[in-house]
Amino acid sequence: MDITRCDPMQVDLDLADQMVAVDAAALAEDGRELSVPSGPSRMSSLQHGHEGGPVDGLWVARDGDTVVGWTLVELPRLDNRDSARIRGLVAPAHRCRGLGRRLLDPVVDLAREHARTRISAVVWEGYAGEPFLLRHGFTSSGMHPYEVRRLDLHGTSASHWRRLHDEVAEPAADYELVHVVGPTPDDLVDDLVALHDAINDAPADDDMEPDAWDADRVRTYDASMVRRWQTTYRVLARHRETGAWAGMSLLCVDEFAPGVAFQEDTTVVRAHRGHRLGLLMKTDMLLWLTAERPEISATDTWNAADNHHMIAVNERLGCRVVARNLGYRRVLA
């Protein structure tokens, strides 16, 4: 089995497709009802992360000419600069042969080289990665589990979301909604800083710094999504009398695989909570999306398992849990 380090900017479609095939085999083996990225999506995500650049390290394992495993590491530069994030998979037919350890070692070494004192990883509950991480010094202590909820857009009547939307119209009567597709207009960038920053009230892992948003970070995020062929849809809530921006719901559509859209942040600024703006914005998003993009059959959203308020909102929309994602962390000596 040969393991090589790859330059993310040199990843071609063939390699990306083979990496995705490992993902698909792993999900099928574990019976996960989750979408698999397309080859072009994987290629673009390796080359254009949320911070604007490629992943910091990528290793691929091959059996002959066939990719049978991969691992990557990202070194945050905007926040939590003492940490590293890793991801990786081994094809089911090649597990329990020491390949996982051989893929783990170089990402740990790279993290140490860059003076990172902790590394984090995520794994699906019940997946073979759980015992693997425990064997190699990882712990879930202080890490929040996340539940992935799917909403069937084609199997749910839009009249259901319309009823919920009308239900919250009165308590939210002092607010209007604004739609934004794609990168944030220049005149809105500064206002969106506070809306992105409001997500930092959500449950977070212990000892993790919150994301610090500024205008440059908003622009970098938007530019990265464009390069990754992700179309962003934002529903913004604005207070009618003062003009203050009060909330945002952000959803992304991967144009290489638009069947399942991904709910990013839904946030309400603290001063404007209590008016049911979260449900108002999310129902508006669903009514807008199903009218504009009928090819999208579902949306997936991730919630910390103790984020009870947003979970209640999502369940009223019709979401159901399809997977549970667990975070693990290891301290580097």
Coordinates of C-alpha atoms in Angstrom, one line a residue:
M1 CA 0.0 0.0 0.0
D2 CA 1.5 3.3 -1.1
I3 CA 0.8 6.6 0.7
T4 CA 1.8 9.8 -0.9
R5 CA 1.4 13.5 0.0
C6 CA -0.5 15.4 -2.7
D7 CA -0.6 19.1 -3.5
P8 CA -4.3 20.1 -3.1
M9 CA -4.0 22.6 -6.0
Q10 CA -2.8 19.7 -8.3
V11 CA -5.8 17.4 -7.4
D12 CA -7.5 16.5 -10.7
L13 CA -11.0 15.1 -11.2
D14 CA -9.9 11.5 -11.4
L15 CA -8.3 11.7 -7.9
A16 CA -11.2 13.6 -6.5
D17 CA -13.7 11.0 -7.9
Q18 CA -11.7 8.2 -6.3
M19 CA -11.7 9.9 -3.0
V20 CA -15.4 10.3 -3.2
A21 CA -15.7 6.6 -4.0
V22 CA -14.1 5.9 -0.7
D23 CA -16.6 8.1 1.0
A24 CA -19.5 6.4 -0.7
A25 CA -18.2 2.9 0.2
A26 CA -17.8 3.9 3.9
L27 CA -21.3 5.4 4.1
A28 CA -22.8 2.3 2.4
E29 CA -21.0 0.0 4.7
D30 CA -22.3 1.8 7.8
G31 CA -25.8 2.3 6.4
R32 CA -25.7 6.1 6.6
E33 CA -28.5 8.1 4.9
L34 CA -26.2 10.9 3.9
S35 CA -25.3 12.6 0.6
V36 CA -21.8 12.1 -0.9
P37 CA -20.1 15.1 -2.5
S38 CA -19.4 15.0 -6.2
G39 CA -15.9 14.7 -7.6
P40 CA -15.8 18.4 -8.7
S41 CA -17.2 19.4 -5.3
R42 CA -14.4 17.5 -3.5
M43 CA -11.8 19.0 -5.7
S44 CA -12.9 22.5 -5.2
S45 CA -13.3 22.1 -1.4
L46 CA -9.7 20.9 -1.1
Q47 CA -8.5 23.9 -3.1
H48 CA -10.7 26.6 -1.6
G49 CA -11.6 26.4 2.0
H50 CA -13.7 28.8 4.1
E51 CA -10.5 30.8 4.9
G52 CA -9.8 31.2 1.2
G53 CA -6.9 28.8 0.7
P54 CA -6.3 25.1 0.2
V55 CA -6.1 22.5 2.9
D56 CA -2.7 22.4 4.6
G57 CA -1.9 18.8 4.0
L58 CA -3.4 15.9 2.0
W59 CA -2.3 12.3 1.9
V60 CA -3.7 9.5 -0.3
A61 CA -3.3 5.8 0.1
R62 CA -3.4 3.6 -3.1
D63 CA -3.5 -0.1 -3.7
G64 CA -2.0 -0.2 -7.2
D65 CA -3.8 2.6 -9.1
T66 CA -6.9 2.6 -6.8
V67 CA -7.4 5.1 -4.0
V68 CA -8.3 3.2 -0.8
G69 CA -7.9 5.9 1.8
W70 CA -7.1 9.5 2.4
T71 CA -6.5 12.0 5.1
L72 CA -6.2 15.8 5.3
V73 CA -5.3 18.5 7.9
E74 CA -6.4 22.1 8.1
L75 CA -4.5 24.6 10.3
P76 CA -6.9 27.5 11.3
R77 CA -5.3 30.9 10.9
L78 CA -8.1 33.3 11.9
D79 CA -9.1 31.7 15.2
N80 CA -7.9 28.8 17.4
R81 CA -4.4 29.0 16.0
D82 CA -3.2 26.4 18.5
S83 CA -5.4 23.7 16.9
A84 CA -5.5 21.5 13.8
R85 CA -8.6 19.8 12.2
I86 CA -8.2 16.5 10.6
R87 CA -10.4 14.3 8.4
G88 CA -9.9 10.9 6.8
L89 CA -11.4 7.6 5.7
V90 CA -10.2 4.1 4.8
A91 CA -12.3 2.0 2.4
P92 CA -14.1 -0.8 4.3
A93 CA -12.3 -3.5 2.4
H94 CA -8.9 -2.2 3.6
R95 CA -9.6 -1.6 7.2
C96 CA -7.8 -3.3 10.1
R97 CA -4.5 -3.5 8.3
G98 CA -2.7 -0.6 9.9
L99 CA -3.6 1.8 7.1
G100 CA -5.5 4.2 9.3
R101 CA -2.4 4.7 11.6
R102 CA -0.2 5.2 8.6
L103 CA -2.5 8.0 7.4
L104 CA -2.8 9.5 10.8
D105 CA 0.9 9.9 11.5
P106 CA 1.7 12.5 8.9
V107 CA -1.1 14.8 9.8
V108 CA -0.1 14.7 13.5
D109 CA 3.5 15.4 12.5
L110 CA 2.4 18.4 10.4
A111 CA 0.3 19.7 13.3
R112 CA 3.4 19.5 15.6
E113 CA 5.6 21.2 13.0
H114 CA 3.3 24.2 13.1
A115 CA 3.2 24.3 16.9
R116 CA -0.4 23.1 17.1
T117 CA -1.1 21.7 20.6
R118 CA -4.4 19.9 19.9
I119 CA -6.0 18.2 17.0
S120 CA -9.7 17.5 16.5
A121 CA -11.6 15.1 14.4
V122 CA -15.2 14.1 13.8
V123 CA -16.8 10.8 13.2
W124 CA -20.2 9.3 12.7
E125 CA -21.7 7.6 15.7
G126 CA -21.4 3.9 15.4
Y127 CA -18.8 4.1 12.7
A128 CA -15.4 2.3 12.8
G129 CA -13.6 5.6 13.3
E130 CA -14.8 5.8 16.9
P131 CA -12.7 2.9 18.3
F132 CA -9.9 4.0 16.1
L133 CA -9.7 7.5 17.5
L134 CA -10.0 6.2 21.1
R135 CA -7.1 3.8 20.5
H136 CA -4.9 6.7 19.3
G137 CA -5.3 9.0 22.2
F138 CA -8.5 11.0 21.3
T139 CA -11.3 11.8 23.7
S140 CA -14.8 13.1 23.3
S141 CA -14.6 15.0 26.6
G142 CA -15.7 18.6 26.2
M143 CA -16.8 18.1 22.6
H144 CA -20.4 18.6 21.5
P145 CA -22.2 15.9 19.6
Y146 CA -24.1 17.1 16.5
E147 CA -27.3 15.7 15.0
V148 CA -27.8 15.9 11.3
R149 CA -31.5 16.5 10.3
R150 CA -32.9 16.1 6.8
L151 CA -35.9 17.9 5.5
D152 CA -37.7 16.2 2.5
L153 CA -38.7 19.1 0.3
H154 CA -40.5 17.0 -2.3
G155 CA -42.4 15.0 0.3
T156 CA -43.5 17.9 2.4
S157 CA -46.3 20.2 1.3
A158 CA -45.3 23.8 1.0
S159 CA -48.7 24.6 2.6
H160 CA -47.2 23.3 5.9
W161 CA -44.4 25.9 5.8
R162 CA -46.9 28.6 4.7
R163 CA -49.0 27.9 7.8
L164 CA -46.0 28.2 10.1
H165 CA -44.9 31.4 8.3
D166 CA -48.4 32.9 8.8
E167 CA -48.4 31.8 12.5
V168 CA -45.3 33.9 13.3
A169 CA -46.3 36.9 11.1
E170 CA -47.9 38.7 14.0
P171 CA -45.1 38.5 16.6
A172 CA -42.7 39.4 13.8
A173 CA -44.8 42.2 12.3
D174 CA -42.1 44.8 13.1
Y175 CA -39.6 43.1 10.8
E176 CA -39.2 42.7 7.0
L177 CA -37.3 40.1 5.1
V178 CA -34.7 40.6 2.5
H179 CA -33.3 38.0 0.0
V180 CA -29.7 38.0 -1.1
V181 CA -28.3 35.4 -3.6
G182 CA -24.6 35.0 -4.0
P183 CA -21.8 37.2 -2.6
T184 CA -22.9 39.9 -0.2
P185 CA -23.4 43.3 -1.8
D186 CA -20.7 45.9 -0.8
D187 CA -23.2 48.0 1.0
L188 CA -24.3 45.1 3.3
V189 CA -20.9 43.6 4.2
D190 CA -20.4 45.6 7.4
D191 CA -24.0 44.8 8.5
L192 CA -23.5 41.1 7.9
V193 CA -20.5 41.0 10.3
A194 CA -22.9 41.3 13.3
L195 CA -25.3 38.7 11.8
H196 CA -22.5 36.1 11.3
D197 CA -21.1 36.9 14.7
A198 CA -24.4 36.2 16.4
I199 CA -23.9 32.4 15.9
N200 CA -21.3 32.5 18.6
D201 CA -24.1 32.3 21.2
A202 CA -24.7 28.7 20.0
P203 CA -23.3 25.8 22.1
A204 CA -19.6 25.2 21.3
D205 CA -16.8 22.8 22.3
D206 CA -14.9 23.5 25.4
D207 CA -11.9 25.9 25.2
M208 CA -12.7 26.8 21.6
E209 CA -12.5 30.5 20.6
P210 CA -15.6 31.8 18.8
D211 CA -15.2 32.8 15.1
A212 CA -14.2 36.5 15.0
W213 CA -16.0 38.0 12.0
D214 CA -15.0 41.2 10.2
A215 CA -15.7 42.6 6.7
D216 CA -12.7 40.8 5.3
R217 CA -13.9 37.5 6.6
V218 CA -17.3 37.9 5.1
R219 CA -15.7 38.7 1.7
T220 CA -13.3 35.8 2.0
Y221 CA -16.1 33.4 2.8
D222 CA -18.3 34.6 -0.1
A223 CA -15.3 34.4 -2.5
S224 CA -14.5 30.9 -1.4
M225 CA -18.1 29.7 -1.9
V226 CA -18.0 31.1 -5.4
R227 CA -14.8 29.3 -6.3
R228 CA -16.3 26.1 -4.9
W229 CA -19.4 26.5 -7.1
Q230 CA -21.6 26.9 -4.0
T231 CA -24.5 29.3 -4.4
T232 CA -25.5 31.0 -1.2
Y233 CA -29.0 32.0 -0.3
R234 CA -29.5 34.4 2.6
V235 CA -32.8 35.5 4.2
L236 CA -32.2 38.6 6.3
A237 CA -34.5 40.1 8.9
R238 CA -34.5 43.9 9.3
H239 CA -36.4 46.0 11.9
R240 CA -38.8 48.2 10.0
E241 CA -38.7 51.2 12.3
T242 CA -34.9 51.5 13.0
G243 CA -33.5 49.7 9.9
A244 CA -31.4 47.5 12.2
W245 CA -30.4 44.1 10.9
A246 CA -31.8 41.5 13.2
G247 CA -31.2 38.0 11.8
M248 CA -30.0 35.8 9.0
S249 CA -30.6 32.3 7.7
L250 CA -28.0 31.1 5.2
L251 CA -28.3 28.1 3.0
C252 CA -25.8 26.7 0.3
V253 CA -26.5 24.8 -2.9
D254 CA -23.6 22.8 -4.4
E255 CA -24.1 23.4 -8.1
F256 CA -22.2 20.2 -8.9
A257 CA -24.7 18.2 -6.8
P258 CA -27.8 20.3 -6.1
G259 CA -30.1 17.5 -5.0
V260 CA -29.4 18.2 -1.3
A261 CA -28.8 21.8 0.0
F262 CA -27.0 22.5 3.2
Q263 CA -28.3 24.8 5.9
E264 CA -25.5 26.9 7.3
D265 CA -26.1 29.4 10.1
T266 CA -29.4 30.7 11.3
T267 CA -28.9 33.5 13.8
V268 CA -30.9 36.2 15.5
V269 CA -29.1 39.2 17.2
R270 CA -29.7 39.0 20.9
A271 CA -31.5 42.4 21.1
H272 CA -34.1 41.1 18.6
R273 CA -34.9 37.7 20.1
G274 CA -38.3 36.7 21.3
H275 CA -40.1 37.6 18.0
R276 CA -39.9 34.1 16.4
L277 CA -37.6 35.4 13.7
G278 CA -35.8 32.1 13.4
L279 CA -39.0 30.3 12.3
L280 CA -40.0 33.2 10.1
M281 CA -36.7 33.3 8.2
K282 CA -36.5 29.5 7.8
T283 CA -40.0 29.1 6.5
D284 CA -39.4 32.0 4.1
M285 CA -36.2 30.3 2.9
L286 CA -38.1 27.0 2.2
L287 CA -40.9 28.7 0.3
W288 CA -38.3 30.7 -1.7
L289 CA -36.1 27.8 -2.4
T290 CA -38.8 25.3 -3.5
A291 CA -40.1 27.9 -5.9
E292 CA -36.7 28.9 -7.3
R293 CA -34.9 25.6 -7.2
P294 CA -37.4 22.7 -7.7
E295 CA -34.5 20.3 -8.4
I296 CA -33.5 20.4 -4.8
S297 CA -35.1 17.5 -3.0
A298 CA -33.8 17.9 0.5
T299 CA -31.9 20.1 2.9
D300 CA -29.5 18.9 5.7
T301 CA -28.9 20.9 8.8
W302 CA -26.5 20.3 11.8
N303 CA -27.4 21.1 15.3
A304 CA -25.5 20.7 18.6
A305 CA -27.5 18.1 20.5
D306 CA -28.2 20.5 23.3
N307 CA -29.3 23.4 21.0
H308 CA -32.9 22.8 22.0
H309 CA -34.4 26.0 20.7
M310 CA -33.2 25.4 17.1
I311 CA -33.9 21.7 17.2
A312 CA -37.5 22.6 18.1
V313 CA -37.7 24.9 15.1
N314 CA -36.3 22.4 12.7
E315 CA -38.6 19.6 13.9
R316 CA -41.6 21.9 13.4
L317 CA -40.4 22.3 9.8
G318 CA -40.5 18.5 9.4
C319 CA -36.8 17.6 9.8
R320 CA -35.8 14.1 11.0
V321 CA -32.5 12.9 12.4
V322 CA -30.5 10.8 9.9
A323 CA -27.1 10.7 11.6
R324 CA -25.2 11.8 14.7
N325 CA -21.7 13.3 14.5
L326 CA -19.3 13.1 17.3
G327 CA -16.3 15.3 18.0
Y328 CA -13.0 14.0 19.3
R329 CA -9.8 15.8 20.4
R330 CA -6.2 14.9 21.2
V331 CA -3.7 17.0 23.0
L332 CA -0.2 16.9 21.5
A333 CA 2.7 16.8 23.9

